Structure formats: structure tokens, C-alpha cells
Amino acid sequence: MVKQSMPAVSTLGKEGLEEFKTADDVVLVGFFSDAESNATFTKVAEFLRDSFLFGATSDLELAKAESVTPPAVVMYKKFDDNKLEYGGDFEAEDIISFAKVESMPLVGDVSQVTYMSYMQSGLPLGYIFAEADGKAELAKLATPIAKKYRGKINVATIDVVPYGQHAENLNLKQEWPAIAIHDIANNLKYTYPQPGEVTESGLFEFFDKFAAGDLKPTIKSQPAPETQDGPVYIVTANTYDEIVLDDSKDVLIEFYATWCGHCKNLAPKYDELGSIFWDDEELRSKVTIAKVDTPENDVPDEVAGFPTIKLYPAGDKSNPIEYSGDRTVKSLADFVRDNGKYGIDGYAIYEKKMAEKKAEDETDAEGEKHDEL
């Protein structure tokens, strides 16, 4: 909120610059002599104003004193290299990337304050779980690796006292120290061997293999059911591709958690929806209704909360559509109809069958009544 209340770019003089350098953990200052570069920098500042403080000056003597030639952007930090000049093309997108990457400490620390910054960076995150008395030594051990993969992999320690349970989310045992790399973009986890001694050579081998694509992810998966008895397909991490990415079918999948109250309320309606498609052989050949216990299975989907429901249309699996409507059987069936490849109106077919069954039951009841007479 403080950053939002300030102008996107503060105009700086000599005295103002010295004070501004330490106004926050990371600040960016532009040195300009032309309007175009100034406009580019202002565009960057508007985009990142929630994250950083931005200042600018057109004072050439001030630029000279800072040993920079306009146009220039300099990052001032309270850690690592205190001063870092941007050296790329003067394009907004490139400067934004510079700001996001270089604002992270070489070997940082994961906490409630910094966690979202790491997630939003989009870069893989190398976690070093350690007890308080061993964090500094492990951070020093990891520094050469952090330098080598700067801008490609973030590296950070994490205190096991408040955050040790997070190791299980990365498929690690709670045995310290522990190392894992989380490929955030693809939600894949790679674990350093446990138990085992953490050495600089071992860390280099681990990170080098990951960077080269030679490391296999550690997949957390429940056992797959031997048979799918319906009406809702049970998906696990190991069967995800086979079921959800079946290109011949529209697949509606619910990402749920067993502890989620909203998921429990949805369950009977979701089963009813599954029955509409499961009980009709033709519909079953084109539409799959599925669910996955997300905390117990590593899935490549971004899930912000539970339940999350997405449709993966046949022939277009790379563009899933997230459901945001009412959690009723009809609304869910209409969503499959309107967004699936086949446009099947499952609920209309279901209603027609129910009406036919009702009429048939009434006819049978009338016949029984005549027989009694």
C-alpha cells in the first residue's frame, strides 16, 4: 500500500538519490537524457509499482558521479552486490525481467514474506531445508551454485522449525538437511537423495542434472484403482495423462481435497453428473467425468483452491477451461455441452430418459391395476 500511495517514479536530485538508495531493500533508479527512455522506464515502474520503488533523474553530473552513462537503470540493494547496473537492451520487458531476477538474493530465505515472490518469479526454486544452526553453512555451500544458475534457478534456505512440514509437499521426508528443486511452471519436484551427506560436489551434480534435463522428477501418487467402476473416474498422478489427456474424450475433472467441506457438499451432485454419462454407453465413449485427490497426487495443473473444476476438451488438451458456475448437476452438464468438442447435452438426454422411465412405470402400474380387476 505504501508503494501504491507514492508516484510510480520519484524525481531525484543529489541529496534525494542518497536517501532513496536505502529507502527499501531494493530500489531502481533511472538516469535519462531523452524522453523515450524515460517513458520506457515509467512503463516498467507502472507495471512493478507493487514490488519496487522507482526513482529517476536527468542530472548528467549525478549520472557521472554514479559512473553510469544515460540512458541507464541501476538497482540498489541492501544485500549481495549493493549496486547493479542493467546491461541489456532498453526494452520494458527486458528491464522487468532484470528487476524480477536480480531483486532476489543470491541465496535467499523462504518465509511467509518471501514465498509469493519466489512463486511469482516463475523460475524453479531450489529449497535447502535446514535447522537454524546449519543454515549459514549450507547457504555458503550453495552460493557457487546460485551464482552459476542466477536467473535460471532461484536458491533459498528454509527454516525447518516453522516450515518443516512443507518438505512433504515437495516429496521429501522430514529429515534434515533436505534439498529439493520445485519446477514451479510445470509443478514438478526433484529431490536430493535422502538420507545422504550434502556436499558441494553433490549439490553441483544435482543442479547440473536438473538444468540439463537429466533428472527424473519424484512423483507422489496414490495407487490407481484396478478397475474404474464409475460413475466418476478416479485419477492419480500415474494415470493422469492416460485419463485426462485422452484426446478422444471431453474430460471434466474435479481437483479436490478430502478435508474440504465444499468438496464433500459437491460429491453427491458430482456422482449424479457422472452417472448421466457413465450409464449411457455412447455418452461414456465421448465424455469422462473424473476427480483427483490433489494433495495426494502430483498433477501438472495450477490449482488455487478446492474444489477446482476444469474441462479438457477432446482435441484441445492444451487449453483447459475452468468452471466458475453454480455447483448444480444441470449447470455442470451444460458447461460440458457448451465447451466440449462434442456438444453433448447430457442433461437433456438424462431428462428424456427419466420422462420415458416415468411413463413406462405409470403404464406398468396401470397394467397391474387392470390385472387386479
PDB file of C-alpha atoms in Angstrom, residues 47-283:
ATOM      1  CA  PHE A  47       3.916  -2.452 -14.064  1.00  0.00           C
ATOM      2  CA  LEU A  48       6.057  -3.218 -10.984  1.00  0.00           C
ATOM      3  CA  ARG A  49       4.974  -0.471  -8.606  1.00  0.00           C
ATOM      4  CA  ASP A  50       3.576  -3.005  -6.114  1.00  0.00           C
ATOM      5  CA  SER A  51       7.004  -4.625  -5.839  1.00  0.00           C
ATOM      6  CA  PHE A  52       9.644  -1.885  -6.011  1.00  0.00           C
ATOM      7  CA  LEU A  53      10.355   1.803  -5.505  1.00  0.00           C
ATOM      8  CA  PHE A  54      11.408   3.676  -8.665  1.00  0.00           C
ATOM      9  CA  GLY A  55      13.300   6.942  -8.948  1.00  0.00           C
ATOM     10  CA  ALA A  56      14.695   8.894 -11.900  1.00  0.00           C
ATOM     11  CA  THR A  57      16.984  11.796 -12.658  1.00  0.00           C
ATOM     12  CA  SER A  58      18.086  13.761 -15.729  1.00  0.00           C
ATOM     13  CA  ASP A  59      21.067  15.272 -13.895  1.00  0.00           C
ATOM     14  CA  LEU A  60      24.119  14.342 -16.005  1.00  0.00           C
ATOM     15  CA  GLU A  61      26.528  15.222 -13.185  1.00  0.00           C
ATOM     16  CA  LEU A  62      24.658  12.817 -10.915  1.00  0.00           C
ATOM     17  CA  ALA A  63      24.955  10.080 -13.562  1.00  0.00           C
ATOM     18  CA  LYS A  64      28.684  10.778 -13.847  1.00  0.00           C
ATOM     19  CA  ALA A  65      29.079  10.548 -10.076  1.00  0.00           C
ATOM     20  CA  GLU A  66      27.393   7.129 -10.171  1.00  0.00           C
ATOM     21  CA  SER A  67      29.664   6.053 -13.075  1.00  0.00           C
ATOM     22  CA  VAL A  68      26.793   5.442 -15.490  1.00  0.00           C
ATOM     23  CA  THR A  69      26.011   6.776 -18.966  1.00  0.00           C
ATOM     24  CA  PRO A  70      22.366   7.648 -19.722  1.00  0.00           C
ATOM     25  CA  PRO A  71      20.111   6.006 -20.541  1.00  0.00           C
ATOM     26  CA  ALA A  72      20.778   3.649 -17.649  1.00  0.00           C
ATOM     27  CA  VAL A  73      18.933   1.721 -14.945  1.00  0.00           C
ATOM     28  CA  VAL A  74      20.657   0.909 -11.675  1.00  0.00           C
ATOM     29  CA  MET A  75      19.377  -1.413  -8.949  1.00  0.00           C
ATOM     30  CA  TYR A  76      20.433  -0.583  -5.387  1.00  0.00           C
ATOM     31  CA  LYS A  77      20.097  -3.430  -2.866  1.00  0.00           C
ATOM     32  CA  LYS A  78      20.701  -3.914   0.842  1.00  0.00           C
ATOM     33  CA  PHE A  79      22.185  -7.370   0.186  1.00  0.00           C
ATOM     34  CA  ASP A  80      24.604  -9.169  -2.161  1.00  0.00           C
ATOM     35  CA  ASP A  81      26.020  -6.650  -4.659  1.00  0.00           C
ATOM     36  CA  ASN A  82      24.736  -3.326  -3.336  1.00  0.00           C
ATOM     37  CA  LYS A  83      24.733  -1.740  -6.778  1.00  0.00           C
ATOM     38  CA  LEU A  84      23.956  -3.417 -10.107  1.00  0.00           C
ATOM     39  CA  GLU A  85      23.588  -1.720 -13.492  1.00  0.00           C
ATOM     40  CA  TYR A  86      21.240  -3.122 -16.127  1.00  0.00           C
ATOM     41  CA  GLY A  87      23.185  -4.064 -19.249  1.00  0.00           C
ATOM     42  CA  GLY A  88      20.588  -5.229 -21.757  1.00  0.00           C
ATOM     43  CA  ASP A  89      18.511  -3.607 -24.486  1.00  0.00           C
ATOM     44  CA  PHE A  90      16.398  -0.704 -23.261  1.00  0.00           C
ATOM     45  CA  GLU A  91      13.109  -2.549 -23.652  1.00  0.00           C
ATOM     46  CA  ALA A  92      10.426  -2.608 -20.951  1.00  0.00           C
ATOM     47  CA  GLU A  93      10.031  -6.392 -20.988  1.00  0.00           C
ATOM     48  CA  ASP A  94      13.781  -6.944 -20.578  1.00  0.00           C
ATOM     49  CA  ILE A  95      14.064  -4.428 -17.744  1.00  0.00           C
ATOM     50  CA  ILE A  96      11.109  -6.068 -15.956  1.00  0.00           C
ATOM     51  CA  SER A  97      12.843  -9.446 -16.222  1.00  0.00           C
ATOM     52  CA  PHE A  98      16.073  -7.908 -14.864  1.00  0.00           C
ATOM     53  CA  ALA A  99      14.189  -6.416 -11.914  1.00  0.00           C
ATOM     54  CA  LYS A 100      12.456  -9.676 -11.014  1.00  0.00           C
ATOM     55  CA  VAL A 101      15.591 -11.830 -11.248  1.00  0.00           C
ATOM     56  CA  GLU A 102      18.189  -9.542  -9.694  1.00  0.00           C
ATOM     57  CA  SER A 103      15.962  -8.407  -6.835  1.00  0.00           C
ATOM     58  CA  MET A 104      16.093 -11.905  -5.383  1.00  0.00           C
ATOM     59  CA  PRO A 105      19.010 -12.600  -3.005  1.00  0.00           C
ATOM     60  CA  LEU A 106      21.680 -14.901  -4.414  1.00  0.00           C
ATOM     61  CA  VAL A 107      20.825 -17.410  -1.689  1.00  0.00           C
ATOM     62  CA  GLY A 108      17.598 -16.198  -0.143  1.00  0.00           C
ATOM     63  CA  ASP A 109      15.326 -17.417   2.616  1.00  0.00           C
ATOM     64  CA  VAL A 110      11.818 -18.779   2.139  1.00  0.00           C
ATOM     65  CA  SER A 111       9.278 -17.399   4.600  1.00  0.00           C
ATOM     66  CA  GLN A 112       5.708 -16.128   4.691  1.00  0.00           C
ATOM     67  CA  VAL A 113       7.035 -12.765   3.488  1.00  0.00           C
ATOM     68  CA  THR A 114       9.115 -14.038   0.545  1.00  0.00           C
ATOM     69  CA  TYR A 115       7.229 -17.163  -0.580  1.00  0.00           C
ATOM     70  CA  MET A 116       4.938 -15.446  -3.106  1.00  0.00           C
ATOM     71  CA  SER A 117       7.870 -13.583  -4.666  1.00  0.00           C
ATOM     72  CA  TYR A 118       9.533 -16.888  -5.421  1.00  0.00           C
ATOM     73  CA  MET A 119       6.320 -18.387  -6.780  1.00  0.00           C
ATOM     74  CA  GLN A 120       5.613 -15.381  -8.992  1.00  0.00           C
ATOM     75  CA  SER A 121       9.132 -15.338 -10.415  1.00  0.00           C
ATOM     76  CA  GLY A 122       8.248 -18.408 -12.497  1.00  0.00           C
ATOM     77  CA  LEU A 123      11.761 -19.795 -12.016  1.00  0.00           C
ATOM     78  CA  PRO A 124      12.444 -23.202 -10.469  1.00  0.00           C
ATOM     79  CA  LEU A 125      13.177 -22.895  -6.755  1.00  0.00           C
ATOM     80  CA  GLY A 126      15.936 -24.866  -5.072  1.00  0.00           C
ATOM     81  CA  TYR A 127      14.931 -25.388  -1.426  1.00  0.00           C
ATOM     82  CA  ILE A 128      17.540 -26.026   1.276  1.00  0.00           C
ATOM     83  CA  PHE A 129      15.728 -27.208   4.415  1.00  0.00           C
ATOM     84  CA  ALA A 130      17.967 -26.681   7.437  1.00  0.00           C
ATOM     85  CA  GLU A 131      17.909 -26.187  11.172  1.00  0.00           C
ATOM     86  CA  ALA A 132      18.793 -22.699  12.382  1.00  0.00           C
ATOM     87  CA  ASP A 133      22.362 -23.530  13.391  1.00  0.00           C
ATOM     88  CA  GLY A 134      23.144 -25.068   9.998  1.00  0.00           C
ATOM     89  CA  LYS A 135      21.519 -22.585   7.604  1.00  0.00           C
ATOM     90  CA  ALA A 136      24.510 -20.249   7.210  1.00  0.00           C
ATOM     91  CA  GLU A 137      26.912 -23.087   6.403  1.00  0.00           C
ATOM     92  CA  LEU A 138      24.552 -24.623   3.827  1.00  0.00           C
ATOM     93  CA  ALA A 139      23.881 -21.207   2.273  1.00  0.00           C
ATOM     94  CA  LYS A 140      27.639 -20.727   1.865  1.00  0.00           C
ATOM     95  CA  LEU A 141      27.871 -24.201   0.311  1.00  0.00           C
ATOM     96  CA  ALA A 142      25.128 -23.341  -2.185  1.00  0.00           C
ATOM     97  CA  THR A 143      26.449 -19.887  -3.150  1.00  0.00           C
ATOM     98  CA  PRO A 144      28.608 -21.058  -6.105  1.00  0.00           C
ATOM     99  CA  ILE A 145      25.601 -22.965  -7.477  1.00  0.00           C
ATOM    100  CA  ALA A 146      23.334 -19.942  -7.025  1.00  0.00           C
ATOM    101  CA  LYS A 147      25.853 -17.821  -8.957  1.00  0.00           C
ATOM    102  CA  LYS A 148      26.078 -20.361 -11.774  1.00  0.00           C
ATOM    103  CA  TYR A 149      22.300 -20.565 -12.220  1.00  0.00           C
ATOM    104  CA  ARG A 150      21.435 -16.930 -11.479  1.00  0.00           C
ATOM    105  CA  GLY A 151      18.347 -16.029 -13.491  1.00  0.00           C
ATOM    106  CA  LYS A 152      17.615 -19.699 -14.223  1.00  0.00           C
ATOM    107  CA  ILE A 153      17.093 -21.275 -10.791  1.00  0.00           C
ATOM    108  CA  ASN A 154      16.384 -19.480  -7.514  1.00  0.00           C
ATOM    109  CA  VAL A 155      18.122 -20.915  -4.451  1.00  0.00           C
ATOM    110  CA  ALA A 156      16.932 -20.355  -0.877  1.00  0.00           C
ATOM    111  CA  THR A 157      17.211 -21.806   2.595  1.00  0.00           C
ATOM    112  CA  ILE A 158      14.101 -22.547   4.635  1.00  0.00           C
ATOM    113  CA  ASP A 159      13.904 -22.875   8.415  1.00  0.00           C
ATOM    114  CA  VAL A 160      12.610 -26.301   9.409  1.00  0.00           C
ATOM    115  CA  VAL A 161      11.118 -25.146  12.717  1.00  0.00           C
ATOM    116  CA  PRO A 162       8.200 -23.144  11.287  1.00  0.00           C
ATOM    117  CA  TYR A 163       8.191 -24.601   7.770  1.00  0.00           C
ATOM    118  CA  GLY A 164       9.489 -28.175   8.005  1.00  0.00           C
ATOM    119  CA  GLN A 165       6.126 -29.687   7.077  1.00  0.00           C
ATOM    120  CA  HIS A 166       6.401 -28.024   3.656  1.00  0.00           C
ATOM    121  CA  ALA A 167       9.067 -30.639   2.855  1.00  0.00           C
ATOM    122  CA  GLU A 168       6.295 -33.207   2.434  1.00  0.00           C
ATOM    123  CA  ASN A 169       4.713 -31.053  -0.292  1.00  0.00           C
ATOM    124  CA  LEU A 170       7.991 -31.464  -2.181  1.00  0.00           C
ATOM    125  CA  ASN A 171       8.012 -35.250  -1.633  1.00  0.00           C
ATOM    126  CA  LEU A 172      10.790 -35.039   0.958  1.00  0.00           C
ATOM    127  CA  LYS A 173      10.969 -36.786   4.319  1.00  0.00           C
ATOM    128  CA  GLN A 174      11.251 -34.535   7.358  1.00  0.00           C
ATOM    129  CA  GLU A 175      14.926 -35.414   7.831  1.00  0.00           C
ATOM    130  CA  TRP A 176      17.429 -32.541   7.851  1.00  0.00           C
ATOM    131  CA  PRO A 177      19.133 -31.161   5.915  1.00  0.00           C
ATOM    132  CA  ALA A 178      16.965 -31.815   2.866  1.00  0.00           C
ATOM    133  CA  ILE A 179      17.200 -30.463  -0.662  1.00  0.00           C
ATOM    134  CA  ALA A 180      14.612 -30.241  -3.441  1.00  0.00           C
ATOM    135  CA  ILE A 181      14.038 -28.302  -6.642  1.00  0.00           C
ATOM    136  CA  HIS A 182      10.466 -27.281  -7.443  1.00  0.00           C
ATOM    137  CA  ASP A 183       9.851 -26.654 -11.146  1.00  0.00           C
ATOM    138  CA  ILE A 184       7.068 -24.161 -10.481  1.00  0.00           C
ATOM    139  CA  ALA A 185       5.958 -23.738 -14.095  1.00  0.00           C
ATOM    140  CA  ASN A 186       5.286 -27.480 -14.512  1.00  0.00           C
ATOM    141  CA  ASN A 187       4.628 -28.296 -10.827  1.00  0.00           C
ATOM    142  CA  LEU A 188       7.316 -30.992 -10.806  1.00  0.00           C
ATOM    143  CA  LYS A 189       9.503 -31.806  -7.798  1.00  0.00           C
ATOM    144  CA  TYR A 190      13.049 -33.147  -7.824  1.00  0.00           C
ATOM    145  CA  THR A 191      14.577 -34.446  -4.584  1.00  0.00           C
ATOM    146  CA  TYR A 192      18.190 -34.763  -3.465  1.00  0.00           C
ATOM    147  CA  PRO A 193      18.865 -38.306  -2.161  1.00  0.00           C
ATOM    148  CA  GLN A 194      17.725 -38.958   1.396  1.00  0.00           C
ATOM    149  CA  PRO A 195      19.398 -39.843   3.660  1.00  0.00           C
ATOM    150  CA  GLY A 196      22.738 -38.617   2.410  1.00  0.00           C
ATOM    151  CA  GLU A 197      25.525 -36.172   3.054  1.00  0.00           C
ATOM    152  CA  VAL A 198      25.055 -32.745   1.469  1.00  0.00           C
ATOM    153  CA  THR A 199      28.282 -31.740  -0.247  1.00  0.00           C
ATOM    154  CA  GLU A 200      29.198 -29.015  -2.730  1.00  0.00           C
ATOM    155  CA  SER A 201      30.044 -31.596  -5.404  1.00  0.00           C
ATOM    156  CA  GLY A 202      26.797 -33.437  -4.710  1.00  0.00           C
ATOM    157  CA  LEU A 203      24.799 -30.222  -4.995  1.00  0.00           C
ATOM    158  CA  PHE A 204      26.539 -29.276  -8.253  1.00  0.00           C
ATOM    159  CA  GLU A 205      25.754 -32.714  -9.704  1.00  0.00           C
ATOM    160  CA  PHE A 206      22.115 -32.439  -8.589  1.00  0.00           C
ATOM    161  CA  PHE A 207      21.571 -28.937 -10.002  1.00  0.00           C
ATOM    162  CA  ASP A 208      23.564 -29.656 -13.184  1.00  0.00           C
ATOM    163  CA  LYS A 209      21.461 -32.727 -13.944  1.00  0.00           C
ATOM    164  CA  PHE A 210      18.274 -30.755 -13.362  1.00  0.00           C
ATOM    165  CA  ALA A 211      19.419 -27.938 -15.652  1.00  0.00           C
ATOM    166  CA  ALA A 212      20.373 -30.438 -18.358  1.00  0.00           C
ATOM    167  CA  GLY A 213      17.019 -32.225 -18.135  1.00  0.00           C
ATOM    168  CA  ASP A 214      18.694 -35.421 -16.951  1.00  0.00           C
ATOM    169  CA  LEU A 215      16.957 -35.596 -13.575  1.00  0.00           C
ATOM    170  CA  LYS A 216      13.727 -37.517 -13.126  1.00  0.00           C
ATOM    171  CA  PRO A 217      11.004 -35.865 -11.040  1.00  0.00           C
ATOM    172  CA  THR A 218       9.833 -37.510  -7.841  1.00  0.00           C
ATOM    173  CA  ILE A 219       6.145 -38.208  -8.372  1.00  0.00           C
ATOM    174  CA  LYS A 220       3.716 -38.507  -5.477  1.00  0.00           C
ATOM    175  CA  SER A 221       0.828 -40.736  -6.493  1.00  0.00           C
ATOM    176  CA  GLN A 222      -1.877 -42.799  -4.872  1.00  0.00           C
ATOM    177  CA  PRO A 223      -2.280 -46.371  -6.154  1.00  0.00           C
ATOM    178  CA  ALA A 224      -4.501 -46.427  -9.226  1.00  0.00           C
ATOM    179  CA  PRO A 225      -7.749 -48.442  -8.864  1.00  0.00           C
ATOM    180  CA  GLU A 226      -7.566 -51.813 -10.608  1.00  0.00           C
ATOM    181  CA  THR A 227     -10.844 -51.070 -12.395  1.00  0.00           C
ATOM    182  CA  GLN A 228     -12.892 -47.929 -12.977  1.00  0.00           C
ATOM    183  CA  ASP A 229     -16.348 -48.882 -11.759  1.00  0.00           C
ATOM    184  CA  GLY A 230     -17.846 -45.420 -12.247  1.00  0.00           C
ATOM    185  CA  PRO A 231     -19.653 -43.195 -12.278  1.00  0.00           C
ATOM    186  CA  VAL A 232     -16.685 -40.867 -11.628  1.00  0.00           C
ATOM    187  CA  TYR A 233     -13.225 -41.884 -12.820  1.00  0.00           C
ATOM    188  CA  ILE A 234     -10.566 -41.861 -10.080  1.00  0.00           C
ATOM    189  CA  VAL A 235      -7.419 -40.132 -11.369  1.00  0.00           C
ATOM    190  CA  THR A 236      -3.965 -40.448  -9.789  1.00  0.00           C
ATOM    191  CA  ALA A 237      -0.677 -38.824 -10.756  1.00  0.00           C
ATOM    192  CA  ASN A 238       0.333 -42.020 -12.550  1.00  0.00           C
ATOM    193  CA  THR A 239      -2.903 -42.217 -14.579  1.00  0.00           C
ATOM    194  CA  TYR A 240      -3.395 -38.504 -15.184  1.00  0.00           C
ATOM    195  CA  ASP A 241      -2.086 -38.479 -18.772  1.00  0.00           C
ATOM    196  CA  GLU A 242      -3.955 -41.650 -19.683  1.00  0.00           C
ATOM    197  CA  ILE A 243      -7.335 -40.361 -18.482  1.00  0.00           C
ATOM    198  CA  VAL A 244      -7.312 -36.556 -18.555  1.00  0.00           C
ATOM    199  CA  LEU A 245      -5.257 -36.173 -21.727  1.00  0.00           C
ATOM    200  CA  ASP A 246      -7.167 -38.823 -23.680  1.00  0.00           C
ATOM    201  CA  ASP A 247      -7.544 -36.801 -26.865  1.00  0.00           C
ATOM    202  CA  SER A 248     -10.685 -38.650 -27.952  1.00  0.00           C
ATOM    203  CA  LYS A 249     -12.748 -37.529 -24.952  1.00  0.00           C
ATOM    204  CA  ASP A 250     -14.060 -34.393 -23.306  1.00  0.00           C
ATOM    205  CA  VAL A 251     -12.812 -34.782 -19.732  1.00  0.00           C
ATOM    206  CA  LEU A 252     -14.279 -32.861 -16.804  1.00  0.00           C
ATOM    207  CA  ILE A 253     -12.071 -33.213 -13.738  1.00  0.00           C
ATOM    208  CA  GLU A 254     -12.565 -32.055 -10.150  1.00  0.00           C
ATOM    209  CA  PHE A 255      -9.443 -31.233  -8.138  1.00  0.00           C
ATOM    210  CA  TYR A 256     -10.480 -31.878  -4.542  1.00  0.00           C
ATOM    211  CA  ALA A 257      -9.104 -32.428  -1.047  1.00  0.00           C
ATOM    212  CA  THR A 258     -10.561 -34.894   1.430  1.00  0.00           C
ATOM    213  CA  TRP A 259     -10.647 -32.254   4.171  1.00  0.00           C
ATOM    214  CA  CYS A 260     -12.522 -29.720   2.006  1.00  0.00           C
ATOM    215  CA  GLY A 261     -16.117 -29.115   3.176  1.00  0.00           C
ATOM    216  CA  HIS A 262     -17.224 -27.649  -0.181  1.00  0.00           C
ATOM    217  CA  CYS A 263     -15.879 -30.773  -1.902  1.00  0.00           C
ATOM    218  CA  LYS A 264     -17.906 -33.001   0.414  1.00  0.00           C
ATOM    219  CA  ASN A 265     -21.070 -30.999  -0.356  1.00  0.00           C
ATOM    220  CA  LEU A 266     -20.414 -31.313  -4.091  1.00  0.00           C
ATOM    221  CA  ALA A 267     -19.727 -35.081  -4.008  1.00  0.00           C
ATOM    222  CA  PRO A 268     -23.329 -36.424  -4.396  1.00  0.00           C
ATOM    223  CA  LYS A 269     -24.101 -33.956  -7.191  1.00  0.00           C
ATOM    224  CA  TYR A 270     -20.846 -34.781  -8.956  1.00  0.00           C
ATOM    225  CA  ASP A 271     -21.620 -38.511  -8.708  1.00  0.00           C
ATOM    226  CA  GLU A 272     -25.069 -37.818 -10.207  1.00  0.00           C
ATOM    227  CA  LEU A 273     -23.398 -35.901 -13.045  1.00  0.00           C
ATOM    228  CA  GLY A 274     -21.033 -38.829 -13.593  1.00  0.00           C
ATOM    229  CA  SER A 275     -23.958 -41.247 -13.777  1.00  0.00           C
ATOM    230  CA  ILE A 276     -25.540 -39.275 -16.644  1.00  0.00           C
ATOM    231  CA  PHE A 277     -22.543 -40.049 -18.857  1.00  0.00           C
ATOM    232  CA  TRP A 278     -21.494 -43.365 -17.323  1.00  0.00           C
ATOM    233  CA  ASP A 279     -24.875 -45.082 -17.690  1.00  0.00           C
ATOM    234  CA  ASP A 280     -25.105 -44.355 -21.434  1.00  0.00           C
ATOM    235  CA  GLU A 281     -22.552 -46.298 -23.487  1.00  0.00           C
ATOM    236  CA  GLU A 282     -22.451 -43.743 -26.300  1.00  0.00           C
ATOM    237  CA  LEU A 283     -22.007 -40.819 -23.913  1.00  0.00           C
TER     238      LEU A 283
END
